[in-house]
Coordinates of C-alpha atoms in Angstrom, one line a residue:
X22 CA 63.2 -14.8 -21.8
X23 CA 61.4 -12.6 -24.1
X24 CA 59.1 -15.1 -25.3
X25 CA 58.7 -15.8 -21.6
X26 CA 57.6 -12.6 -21.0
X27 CA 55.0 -12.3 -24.2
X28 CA 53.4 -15.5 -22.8
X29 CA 52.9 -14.1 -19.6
X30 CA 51.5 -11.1 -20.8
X31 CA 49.3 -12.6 -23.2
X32 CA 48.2 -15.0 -20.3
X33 CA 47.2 -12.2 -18.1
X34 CA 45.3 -10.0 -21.0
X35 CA 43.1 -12.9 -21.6
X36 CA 42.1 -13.8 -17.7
X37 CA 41.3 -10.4 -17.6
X38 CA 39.0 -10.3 -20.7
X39 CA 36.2 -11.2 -18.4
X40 CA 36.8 -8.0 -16.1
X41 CA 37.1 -5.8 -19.0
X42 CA 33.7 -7.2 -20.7
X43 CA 31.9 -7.2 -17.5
X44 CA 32.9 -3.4 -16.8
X45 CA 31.9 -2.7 -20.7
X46 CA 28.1 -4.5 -19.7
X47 CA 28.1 -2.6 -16.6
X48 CA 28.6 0.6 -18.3
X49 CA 26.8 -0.2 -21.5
X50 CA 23.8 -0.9 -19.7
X51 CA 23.8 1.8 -17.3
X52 CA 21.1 4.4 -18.6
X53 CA 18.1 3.6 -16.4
X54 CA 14.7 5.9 -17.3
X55 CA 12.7 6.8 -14.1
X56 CA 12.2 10.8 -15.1
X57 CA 9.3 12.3 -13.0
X58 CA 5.7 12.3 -14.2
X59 CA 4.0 14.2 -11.9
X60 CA 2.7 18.1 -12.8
X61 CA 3.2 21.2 -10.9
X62 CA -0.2 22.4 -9.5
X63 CA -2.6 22.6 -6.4
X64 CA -4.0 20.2 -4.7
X65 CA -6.5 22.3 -2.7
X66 CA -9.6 21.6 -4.9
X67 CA -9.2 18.1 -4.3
X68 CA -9.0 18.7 -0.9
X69 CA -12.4 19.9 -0.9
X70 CA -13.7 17.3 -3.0
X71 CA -12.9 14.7 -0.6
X72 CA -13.9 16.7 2.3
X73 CA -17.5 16.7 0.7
X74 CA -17.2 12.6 -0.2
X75 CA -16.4 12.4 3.6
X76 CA -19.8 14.0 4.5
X77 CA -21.9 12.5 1.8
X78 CA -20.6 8.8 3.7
X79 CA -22.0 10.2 7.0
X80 CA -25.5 10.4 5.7
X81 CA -26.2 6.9 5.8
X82 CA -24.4 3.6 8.1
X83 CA -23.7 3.4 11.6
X84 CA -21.0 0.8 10.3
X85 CA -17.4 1.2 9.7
X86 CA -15.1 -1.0 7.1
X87 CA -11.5 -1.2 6.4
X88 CA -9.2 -3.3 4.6
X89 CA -5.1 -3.5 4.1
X90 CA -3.8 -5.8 1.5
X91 CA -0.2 -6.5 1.7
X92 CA 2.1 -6.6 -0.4
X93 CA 3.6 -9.9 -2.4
X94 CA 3.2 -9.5 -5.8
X95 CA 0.1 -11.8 -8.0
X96 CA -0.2 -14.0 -4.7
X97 CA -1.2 -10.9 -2.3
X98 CA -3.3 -9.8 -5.2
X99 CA -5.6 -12.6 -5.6
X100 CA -5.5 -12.9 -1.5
X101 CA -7.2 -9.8 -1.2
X102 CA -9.2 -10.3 -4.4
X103 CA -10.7 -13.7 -2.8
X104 CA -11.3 -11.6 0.3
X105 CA -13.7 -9.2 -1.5
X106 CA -15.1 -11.9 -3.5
X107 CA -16.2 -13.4 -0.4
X108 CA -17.5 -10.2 1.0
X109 CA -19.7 -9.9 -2.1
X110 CA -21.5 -13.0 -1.0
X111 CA -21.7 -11.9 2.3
X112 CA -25.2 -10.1 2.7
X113 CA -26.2 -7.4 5.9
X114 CA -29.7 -5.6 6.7
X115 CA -30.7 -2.6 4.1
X116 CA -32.3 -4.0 0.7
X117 CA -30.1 -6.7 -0.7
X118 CA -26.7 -5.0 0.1
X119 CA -23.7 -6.6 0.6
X120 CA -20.3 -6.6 2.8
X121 CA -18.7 -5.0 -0.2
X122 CA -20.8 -1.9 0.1
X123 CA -20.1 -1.9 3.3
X124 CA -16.2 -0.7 2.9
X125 CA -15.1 2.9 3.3
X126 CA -11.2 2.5 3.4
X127 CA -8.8 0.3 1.3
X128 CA -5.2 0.6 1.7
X129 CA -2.8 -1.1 -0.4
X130 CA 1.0 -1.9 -0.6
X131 CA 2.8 -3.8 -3.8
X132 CA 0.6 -6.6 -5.1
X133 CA -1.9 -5.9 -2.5
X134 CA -2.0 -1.8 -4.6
X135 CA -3.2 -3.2 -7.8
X136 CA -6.4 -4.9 -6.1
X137 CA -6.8 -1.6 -3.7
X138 CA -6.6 0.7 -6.6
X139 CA -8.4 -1.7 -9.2
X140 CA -11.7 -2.1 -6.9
X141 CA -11.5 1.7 -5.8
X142 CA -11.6 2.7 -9.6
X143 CA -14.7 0.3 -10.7
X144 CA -16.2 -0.8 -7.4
X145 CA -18.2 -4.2 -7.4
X146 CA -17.5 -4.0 -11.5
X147 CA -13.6 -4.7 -10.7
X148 CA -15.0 -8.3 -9.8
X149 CA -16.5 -9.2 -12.9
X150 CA -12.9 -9.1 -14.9
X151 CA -10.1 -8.4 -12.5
X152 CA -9.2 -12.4 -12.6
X153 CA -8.8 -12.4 -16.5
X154 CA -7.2 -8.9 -16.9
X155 CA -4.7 -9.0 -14.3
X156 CA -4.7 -12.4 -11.8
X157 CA -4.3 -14.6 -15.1
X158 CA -2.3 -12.3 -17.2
X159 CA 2.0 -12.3 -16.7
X160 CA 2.7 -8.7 -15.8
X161 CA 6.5 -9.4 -16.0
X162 CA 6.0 -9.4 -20.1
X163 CA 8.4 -7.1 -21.3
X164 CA 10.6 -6.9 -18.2
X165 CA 14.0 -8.5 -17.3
X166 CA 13.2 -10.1 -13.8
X167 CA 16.8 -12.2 -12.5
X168 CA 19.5 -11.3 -11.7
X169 CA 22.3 -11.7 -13.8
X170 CA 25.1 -11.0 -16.4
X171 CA 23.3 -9.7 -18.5
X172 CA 21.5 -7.6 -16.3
X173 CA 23.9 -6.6 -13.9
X174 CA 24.7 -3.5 -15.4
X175 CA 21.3 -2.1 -15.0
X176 CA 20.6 -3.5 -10.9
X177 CA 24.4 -1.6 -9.8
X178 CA 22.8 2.1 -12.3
X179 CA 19.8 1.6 -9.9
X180 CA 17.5 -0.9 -10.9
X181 CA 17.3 -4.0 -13.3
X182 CA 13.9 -2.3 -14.5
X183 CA 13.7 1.2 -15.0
X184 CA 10.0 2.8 -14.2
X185 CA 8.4 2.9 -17.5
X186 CA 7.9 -0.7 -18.2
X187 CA 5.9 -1.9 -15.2
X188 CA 3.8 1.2 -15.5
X189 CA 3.5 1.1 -19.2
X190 CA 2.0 -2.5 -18.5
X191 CA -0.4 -1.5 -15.8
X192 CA -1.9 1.1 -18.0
X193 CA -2.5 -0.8 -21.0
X194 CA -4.1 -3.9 -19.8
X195 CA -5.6 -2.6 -16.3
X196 CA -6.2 1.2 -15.3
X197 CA -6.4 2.9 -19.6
X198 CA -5.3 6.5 -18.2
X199 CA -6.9 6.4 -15.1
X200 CA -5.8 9.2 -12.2
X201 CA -6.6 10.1 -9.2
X202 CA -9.5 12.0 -9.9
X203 CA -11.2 8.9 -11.3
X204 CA -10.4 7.5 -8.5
X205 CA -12.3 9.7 -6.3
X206 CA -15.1 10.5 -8.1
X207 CA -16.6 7.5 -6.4
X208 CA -17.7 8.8 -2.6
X209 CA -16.7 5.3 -1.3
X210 CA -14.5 3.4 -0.4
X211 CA -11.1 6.2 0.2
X212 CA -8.2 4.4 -0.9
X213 CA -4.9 4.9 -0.2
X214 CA -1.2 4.0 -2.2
X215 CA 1.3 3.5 -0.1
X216 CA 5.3 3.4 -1.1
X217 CA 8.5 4.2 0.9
X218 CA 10.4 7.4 0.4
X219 CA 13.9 5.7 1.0
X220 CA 15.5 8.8 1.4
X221 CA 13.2 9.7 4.5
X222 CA 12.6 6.3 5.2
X223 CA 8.5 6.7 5.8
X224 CA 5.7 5.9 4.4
X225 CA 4.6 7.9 1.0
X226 CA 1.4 7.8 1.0
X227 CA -0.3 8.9 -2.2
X228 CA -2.6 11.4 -1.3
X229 CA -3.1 15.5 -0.8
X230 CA -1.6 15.8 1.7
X231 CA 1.7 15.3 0.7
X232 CA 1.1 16.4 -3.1
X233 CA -0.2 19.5 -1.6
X234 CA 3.6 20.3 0.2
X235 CA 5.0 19.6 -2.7
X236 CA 2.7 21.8 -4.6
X237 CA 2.2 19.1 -7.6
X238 CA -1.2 17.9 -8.9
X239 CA -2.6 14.7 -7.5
X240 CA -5.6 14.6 -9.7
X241 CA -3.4 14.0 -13.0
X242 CA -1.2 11.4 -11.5
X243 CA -1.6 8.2 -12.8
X244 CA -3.0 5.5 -11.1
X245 CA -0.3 2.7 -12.8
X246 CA 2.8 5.0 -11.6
X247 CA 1.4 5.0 -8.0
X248 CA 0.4 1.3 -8.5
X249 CA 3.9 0.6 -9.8
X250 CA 5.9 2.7 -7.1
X251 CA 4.2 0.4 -4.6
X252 CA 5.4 -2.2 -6.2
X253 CA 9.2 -1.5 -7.1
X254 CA 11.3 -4.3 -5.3
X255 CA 14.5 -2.8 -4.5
X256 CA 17.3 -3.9 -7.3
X257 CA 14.1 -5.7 -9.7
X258 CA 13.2 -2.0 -10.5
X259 CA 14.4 1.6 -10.1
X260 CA 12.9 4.0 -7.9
X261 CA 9.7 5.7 -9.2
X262 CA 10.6 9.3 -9.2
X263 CA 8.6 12.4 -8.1
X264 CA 9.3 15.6 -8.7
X265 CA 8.6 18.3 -6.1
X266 CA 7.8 22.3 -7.2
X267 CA 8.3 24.6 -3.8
X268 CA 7.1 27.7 -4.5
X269 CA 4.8 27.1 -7.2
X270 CA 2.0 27.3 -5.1
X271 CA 0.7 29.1 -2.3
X272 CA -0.9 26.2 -0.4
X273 CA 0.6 26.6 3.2
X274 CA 1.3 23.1 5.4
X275 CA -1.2 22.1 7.2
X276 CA -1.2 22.8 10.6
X277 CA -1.1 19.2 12.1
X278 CA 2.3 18.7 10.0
X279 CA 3.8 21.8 11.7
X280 CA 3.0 20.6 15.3
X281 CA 4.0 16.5 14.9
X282 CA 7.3 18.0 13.0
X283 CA 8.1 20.6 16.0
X284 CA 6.6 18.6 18.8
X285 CA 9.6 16.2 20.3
X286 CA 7.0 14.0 21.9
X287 CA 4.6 13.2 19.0
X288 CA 4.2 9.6 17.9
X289 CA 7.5 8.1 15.9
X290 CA 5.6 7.0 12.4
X291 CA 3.8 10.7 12.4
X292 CA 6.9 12.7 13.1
X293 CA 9.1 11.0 10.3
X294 CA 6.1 11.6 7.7
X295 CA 5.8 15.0 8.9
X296 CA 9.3 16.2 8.9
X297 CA 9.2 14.2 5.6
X298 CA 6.5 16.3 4.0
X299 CA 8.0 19.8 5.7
X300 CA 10.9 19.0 3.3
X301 CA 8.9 19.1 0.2
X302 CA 7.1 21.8 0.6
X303 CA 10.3 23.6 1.7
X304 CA 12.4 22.3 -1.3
X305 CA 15.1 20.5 0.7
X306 CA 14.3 17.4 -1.5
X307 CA 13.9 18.2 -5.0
X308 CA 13.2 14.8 -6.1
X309 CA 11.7 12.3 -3.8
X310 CA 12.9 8.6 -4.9
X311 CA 10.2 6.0 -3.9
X312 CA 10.2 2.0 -3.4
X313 CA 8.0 -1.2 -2.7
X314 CA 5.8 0.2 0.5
X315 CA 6.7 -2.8 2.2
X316 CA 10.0 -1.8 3.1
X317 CA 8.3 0.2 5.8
X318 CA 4.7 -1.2 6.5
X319 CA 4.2 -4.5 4.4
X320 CA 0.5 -4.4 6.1
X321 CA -0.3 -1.0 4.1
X322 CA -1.7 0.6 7.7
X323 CA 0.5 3.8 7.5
X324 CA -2.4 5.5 5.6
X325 CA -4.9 4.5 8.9
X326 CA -2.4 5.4 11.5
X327 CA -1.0 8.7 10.0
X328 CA -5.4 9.4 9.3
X329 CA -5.8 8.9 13.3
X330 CA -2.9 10.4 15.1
X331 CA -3.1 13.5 13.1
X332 CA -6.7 14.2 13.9
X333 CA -7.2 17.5 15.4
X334 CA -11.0 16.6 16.7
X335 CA -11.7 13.4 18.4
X336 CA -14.4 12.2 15.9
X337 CA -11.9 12.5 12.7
X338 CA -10.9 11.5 9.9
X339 CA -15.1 10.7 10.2
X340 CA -17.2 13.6 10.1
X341 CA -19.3 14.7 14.1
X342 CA -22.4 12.8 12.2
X343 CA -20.9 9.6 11.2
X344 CA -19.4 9.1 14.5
X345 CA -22.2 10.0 16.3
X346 CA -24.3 7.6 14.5
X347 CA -21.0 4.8 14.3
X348 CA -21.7 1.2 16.5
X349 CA -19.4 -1.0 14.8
X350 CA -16.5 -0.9 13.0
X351 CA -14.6 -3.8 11.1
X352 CA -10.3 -3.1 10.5
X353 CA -9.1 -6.1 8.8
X354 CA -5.2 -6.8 7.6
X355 CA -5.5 -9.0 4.8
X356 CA -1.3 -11.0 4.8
X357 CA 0.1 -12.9 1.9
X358 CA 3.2 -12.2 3.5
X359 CA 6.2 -14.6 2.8
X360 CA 6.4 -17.5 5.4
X361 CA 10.2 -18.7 6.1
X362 CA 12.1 -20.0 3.7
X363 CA 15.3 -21.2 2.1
X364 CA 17.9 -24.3 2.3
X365 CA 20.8 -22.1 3.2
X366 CA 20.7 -23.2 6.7
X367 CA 22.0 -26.7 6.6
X368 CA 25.4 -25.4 5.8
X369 CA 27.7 -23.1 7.4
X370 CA 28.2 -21.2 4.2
X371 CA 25.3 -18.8 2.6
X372 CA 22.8 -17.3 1.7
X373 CA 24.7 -15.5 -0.9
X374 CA 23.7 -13.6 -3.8
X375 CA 20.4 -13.0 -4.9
X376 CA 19.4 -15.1 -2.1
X377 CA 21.1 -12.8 0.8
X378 CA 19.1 -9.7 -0.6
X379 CA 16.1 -11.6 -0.5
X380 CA 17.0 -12.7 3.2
X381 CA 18.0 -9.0 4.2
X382 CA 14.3 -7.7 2.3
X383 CA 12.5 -10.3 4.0
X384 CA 14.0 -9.9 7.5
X385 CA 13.3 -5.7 7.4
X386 CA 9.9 -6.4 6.2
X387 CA 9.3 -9.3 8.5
X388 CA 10.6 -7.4 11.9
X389 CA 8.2 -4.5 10.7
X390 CA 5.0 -5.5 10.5
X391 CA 4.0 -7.6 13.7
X392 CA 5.2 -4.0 15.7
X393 CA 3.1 -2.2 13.5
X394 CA 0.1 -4.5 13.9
X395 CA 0.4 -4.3 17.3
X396 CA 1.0 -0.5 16.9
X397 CA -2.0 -0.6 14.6
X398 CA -4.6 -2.0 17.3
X399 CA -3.4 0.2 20.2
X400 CA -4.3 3.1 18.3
X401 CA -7.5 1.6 17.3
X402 CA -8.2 0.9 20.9
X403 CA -7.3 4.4 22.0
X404 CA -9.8 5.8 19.2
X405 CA -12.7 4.2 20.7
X406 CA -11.9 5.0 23.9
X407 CA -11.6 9.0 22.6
X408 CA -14.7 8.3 20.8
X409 CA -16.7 6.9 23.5
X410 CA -15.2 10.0 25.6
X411 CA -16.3 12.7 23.0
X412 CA -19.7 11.4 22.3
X413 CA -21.0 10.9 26.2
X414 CA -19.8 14.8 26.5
X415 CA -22.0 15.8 23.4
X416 CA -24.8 18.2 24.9
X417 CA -28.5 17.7 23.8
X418 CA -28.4 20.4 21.4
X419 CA -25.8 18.4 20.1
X420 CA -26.4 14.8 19.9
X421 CA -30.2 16.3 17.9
X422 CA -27.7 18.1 15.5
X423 CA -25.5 15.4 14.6
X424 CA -27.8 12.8 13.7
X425 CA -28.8 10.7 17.5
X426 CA -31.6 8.1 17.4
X427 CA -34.0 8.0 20.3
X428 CA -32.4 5.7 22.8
X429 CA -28.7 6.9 21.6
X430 CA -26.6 5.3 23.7
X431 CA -23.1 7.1 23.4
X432 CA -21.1 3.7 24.7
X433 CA -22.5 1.6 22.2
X434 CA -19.2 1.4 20.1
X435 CA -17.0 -1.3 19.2
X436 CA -14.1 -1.3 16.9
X437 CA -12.7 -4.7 15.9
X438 CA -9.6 -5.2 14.2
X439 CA -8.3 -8.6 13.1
X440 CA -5.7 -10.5 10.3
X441 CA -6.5 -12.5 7.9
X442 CA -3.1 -14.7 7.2
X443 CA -2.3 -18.2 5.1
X444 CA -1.3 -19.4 8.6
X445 CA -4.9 -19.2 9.7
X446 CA -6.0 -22.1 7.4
X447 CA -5.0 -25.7 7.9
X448 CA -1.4 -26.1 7.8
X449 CA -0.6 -28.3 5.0
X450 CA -2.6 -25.7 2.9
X451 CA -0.8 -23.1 4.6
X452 CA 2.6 -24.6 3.6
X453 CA 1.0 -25.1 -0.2
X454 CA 0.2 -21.3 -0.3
X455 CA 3.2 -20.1 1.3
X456 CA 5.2 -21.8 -1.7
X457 CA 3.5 -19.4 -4.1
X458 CA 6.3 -17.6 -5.5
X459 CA 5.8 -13.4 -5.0
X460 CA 6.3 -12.2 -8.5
X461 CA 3.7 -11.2 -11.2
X462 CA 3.3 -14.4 -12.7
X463 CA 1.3 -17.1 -11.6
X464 CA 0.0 -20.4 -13.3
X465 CA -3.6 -20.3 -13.1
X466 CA -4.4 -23.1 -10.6
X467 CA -2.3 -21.1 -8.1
X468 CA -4.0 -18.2 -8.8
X469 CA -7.8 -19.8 -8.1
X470 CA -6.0 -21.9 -4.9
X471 CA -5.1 -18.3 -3.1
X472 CA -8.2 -16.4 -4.4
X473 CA -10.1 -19.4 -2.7
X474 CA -8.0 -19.1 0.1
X475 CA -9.0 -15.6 0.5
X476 CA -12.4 -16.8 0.4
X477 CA -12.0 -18.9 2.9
X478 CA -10.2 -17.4 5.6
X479 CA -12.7 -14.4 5.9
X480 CA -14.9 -16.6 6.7
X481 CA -12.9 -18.4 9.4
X482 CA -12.2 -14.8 10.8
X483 CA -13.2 -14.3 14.3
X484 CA -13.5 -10.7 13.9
X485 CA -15.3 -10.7 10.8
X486 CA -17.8 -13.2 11.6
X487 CA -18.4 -11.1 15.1
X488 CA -18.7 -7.8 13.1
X489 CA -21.0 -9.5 10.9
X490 CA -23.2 -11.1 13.8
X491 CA -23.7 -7.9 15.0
X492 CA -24.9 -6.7 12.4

């Protein structure tokens, strides 16, 4: 009976080695680093410096450009890389210029961040070696990127990667201590970061505006953090991590914050990011934890939208002169989105796994974006209509003081926004592209297939080939 008894014992202590081992990797590898880089400080100065870029645009075109690349990793990157090729080789009126001088806004989300921030940094120089330093090059280096055993500990501690390693990479082979004050030293294009603050659940968008509540310093931010914080798929990498300093500074809210977070009827997207920001700047959130910026707006339009609907005149954010002298204006949504996927529906059981997390990512990302597209040109189509409105009211003193030609006619204004998608091109190249795999990887022949692609379907864009006729 005794020996019996041992047996079982012995029996049951070794099925249960596994559980014990698995708990010892689970703790073992449970230290995730993701401490905040970010610096106390004003962001007022800055403030003033882009208020100046803004007027220095106004000087010149009565043309209007912006671009969002979405997010999806080395695929979404080359997308909107091809895209700006293309627009390189696209010439317009004024002494050899191109399409690419042309663009005043770039917003970017994940994959789509690196080519935003990239191009915003060196301008018409990011073409010459963007391809080679980052398209070509495996990003992932360094960094555990499936799920499993092994790395189980560190995906239930908060993330499989922790936020040094991604950014660490970005800075080395890409941006070499770049911040945000290089990136606006450049008058145009304006670009904006987006992430998600998952505690809010809204848009973080790097910029003054909400650096300024939280009274740290945008200008000595690094451009790889922000890059990277776009870019942290929930699980593949722990939250980037920013630290916010209430009372270190006395830069007050600004007033169109304080009237979408009290008023009960303002637009949904702008009352979340300004309730958001009031909890900075009043230190309800001491550290704000940040994810891929496609978890709420895979398109990257949050930095547009949040721009228009917090306007306080009706020619803003453009200064009275550039949108008295505005005629056309080109909004494009540049999607490497994920098409549908997955063999899990021929059986009754699944997805499971790694392959249910994807599902549930895609699905929230997915169910997003065609709302906020639609969303997106609404608004556009009420700011012309404003536009149109505020400029016909303009007195003569007026119209002479902001810039109007003889023969200014007030209603000669047309935004267009359009998408440019895989979906747009044939569909047996569609399908090909949509097989790209959305991770930092690529073999080379995929790479130059989607940059072409990119290529290609600006071109085929209605929109863009109307903006550019008009021109």
């Amino acid at each position: 009976m005794r020996d019996t008894s041992i047996r079982t014992l012995r029996r049951h202590a070794r099925s249960a080695f596994p559980i014990i081992g698995l708990c010892a990797l689970l703790l073992g590898c449970a230290s995730i680093q993701n401490a905040p880089v970010n610096q106390p400080g004003s962001s007022a100065d800055l403030a003033g410096q882009l208020h100046e870029s803004s007027e220095e645009r106004a000087a010149t075109d009565d043309d209007l450009v912006g671009l969002s690349f979405s997010g999806g990793g080395t695929r979404a990157a080359a997308f909107s890389f091809g895209v700006l090729e293309e627009m390189a080789q696209t010439s317009v009126r004024g002494g050899g210029a191109s399409m690419l001088d042309r663009i005043d806004f770039i917003s970017g989300v994940s994959g789509g961040s690196v080519t935003a921030a990239y191009y915003g940094l060196r301008r018409r120089a990011a073409l010459t070696d963007f391809r080679e330093k980052f398209l070509l090059r495996n990003a992932e280096e360094g960094l555990q990127t499936d799920l499993n055993l092994a790395t189980l500990g560190k995906a239930f501690a908060g993330g499989i990667n922790d936020s040094t390693g991604l950014p660490r990479w970005l800075d080395a082979n890409l941006f070499h201590g770049a911040t945000f004050a290089d990136l606006r030293m450049t008058a145009r294009p304006r670009v904006w970061i987006n992430a998600s603050d998952i505690y809010n659940r809204t848009p973080f968008v790097f910029g003054v505006t909400a650096f300024g509540a939280m009274c740290s310093d945008l200008a000595s931010y690094p451009l790889a953090n922000a890059v990277a914080a776009s870019a942290a798929v929930p699980v593949a990498f722990a939250p980037v991590v920013i630290q916010t300093f209430p009372g270190r500074c006395k830069d007050p809210l600004p007033a169109w914050i304080v009237k979408a977070r009290d008023n009960r009827n303002a637009p949904p997207m702008l009352s979340a990011f300004a309730k958001a920001v009031s909890r900075y700047h009043d230190g309800e959130i001491p550290y704000i934890k940040l994810l891929d910026g496609g978890l709420v707006d895979n398109y990257g339009l949050s930095g547009f939208t949040i721009a228009l609907l917090s306007a306080s005149k009706p020619y803003e954010p453009l200064s009275p002169q550039r949108a008295v002298k505005l005629r056309r204006g080109l909004f494009l949504v540049v999607d490497a989105k994920t098409g549908v996927a997955g063999n899990w529906i021929n059986a009754v059981e699944g997805p499971s796994g790694v392959d249910l997390v994807k599902a549930a990512a895609n699905t929230a990302i997915d169910a997003s974006v065609g709302a906020g597209y639609t969303a997106f040109e609404r608004t556009m189509n009420d700011w012309q209509a404003t536009l149109i409105r505020w400029r016909c009211g303009l007195s003569a003193a007026d119209r002479a003081r902001y810039g109007a030609r003889p023969g200014w006619n007030c209603r000669d204004l047309k935004l267009l926004v359009g998408r440019i998608g895989f979906d747009q091109l044939d569909p047996a190249r569609a399908a090909r592209l949509e097989a790209v795999p959305t991770r930092f990887h690529l073999p080379p022949q995929q790479v130059d297939d989607v940059i072409a692609a990119g290529r290609d379907a600006l071109r085929a864009s209605p929109a863009f080939r109307a903006f550019t006729g008009s021109m």
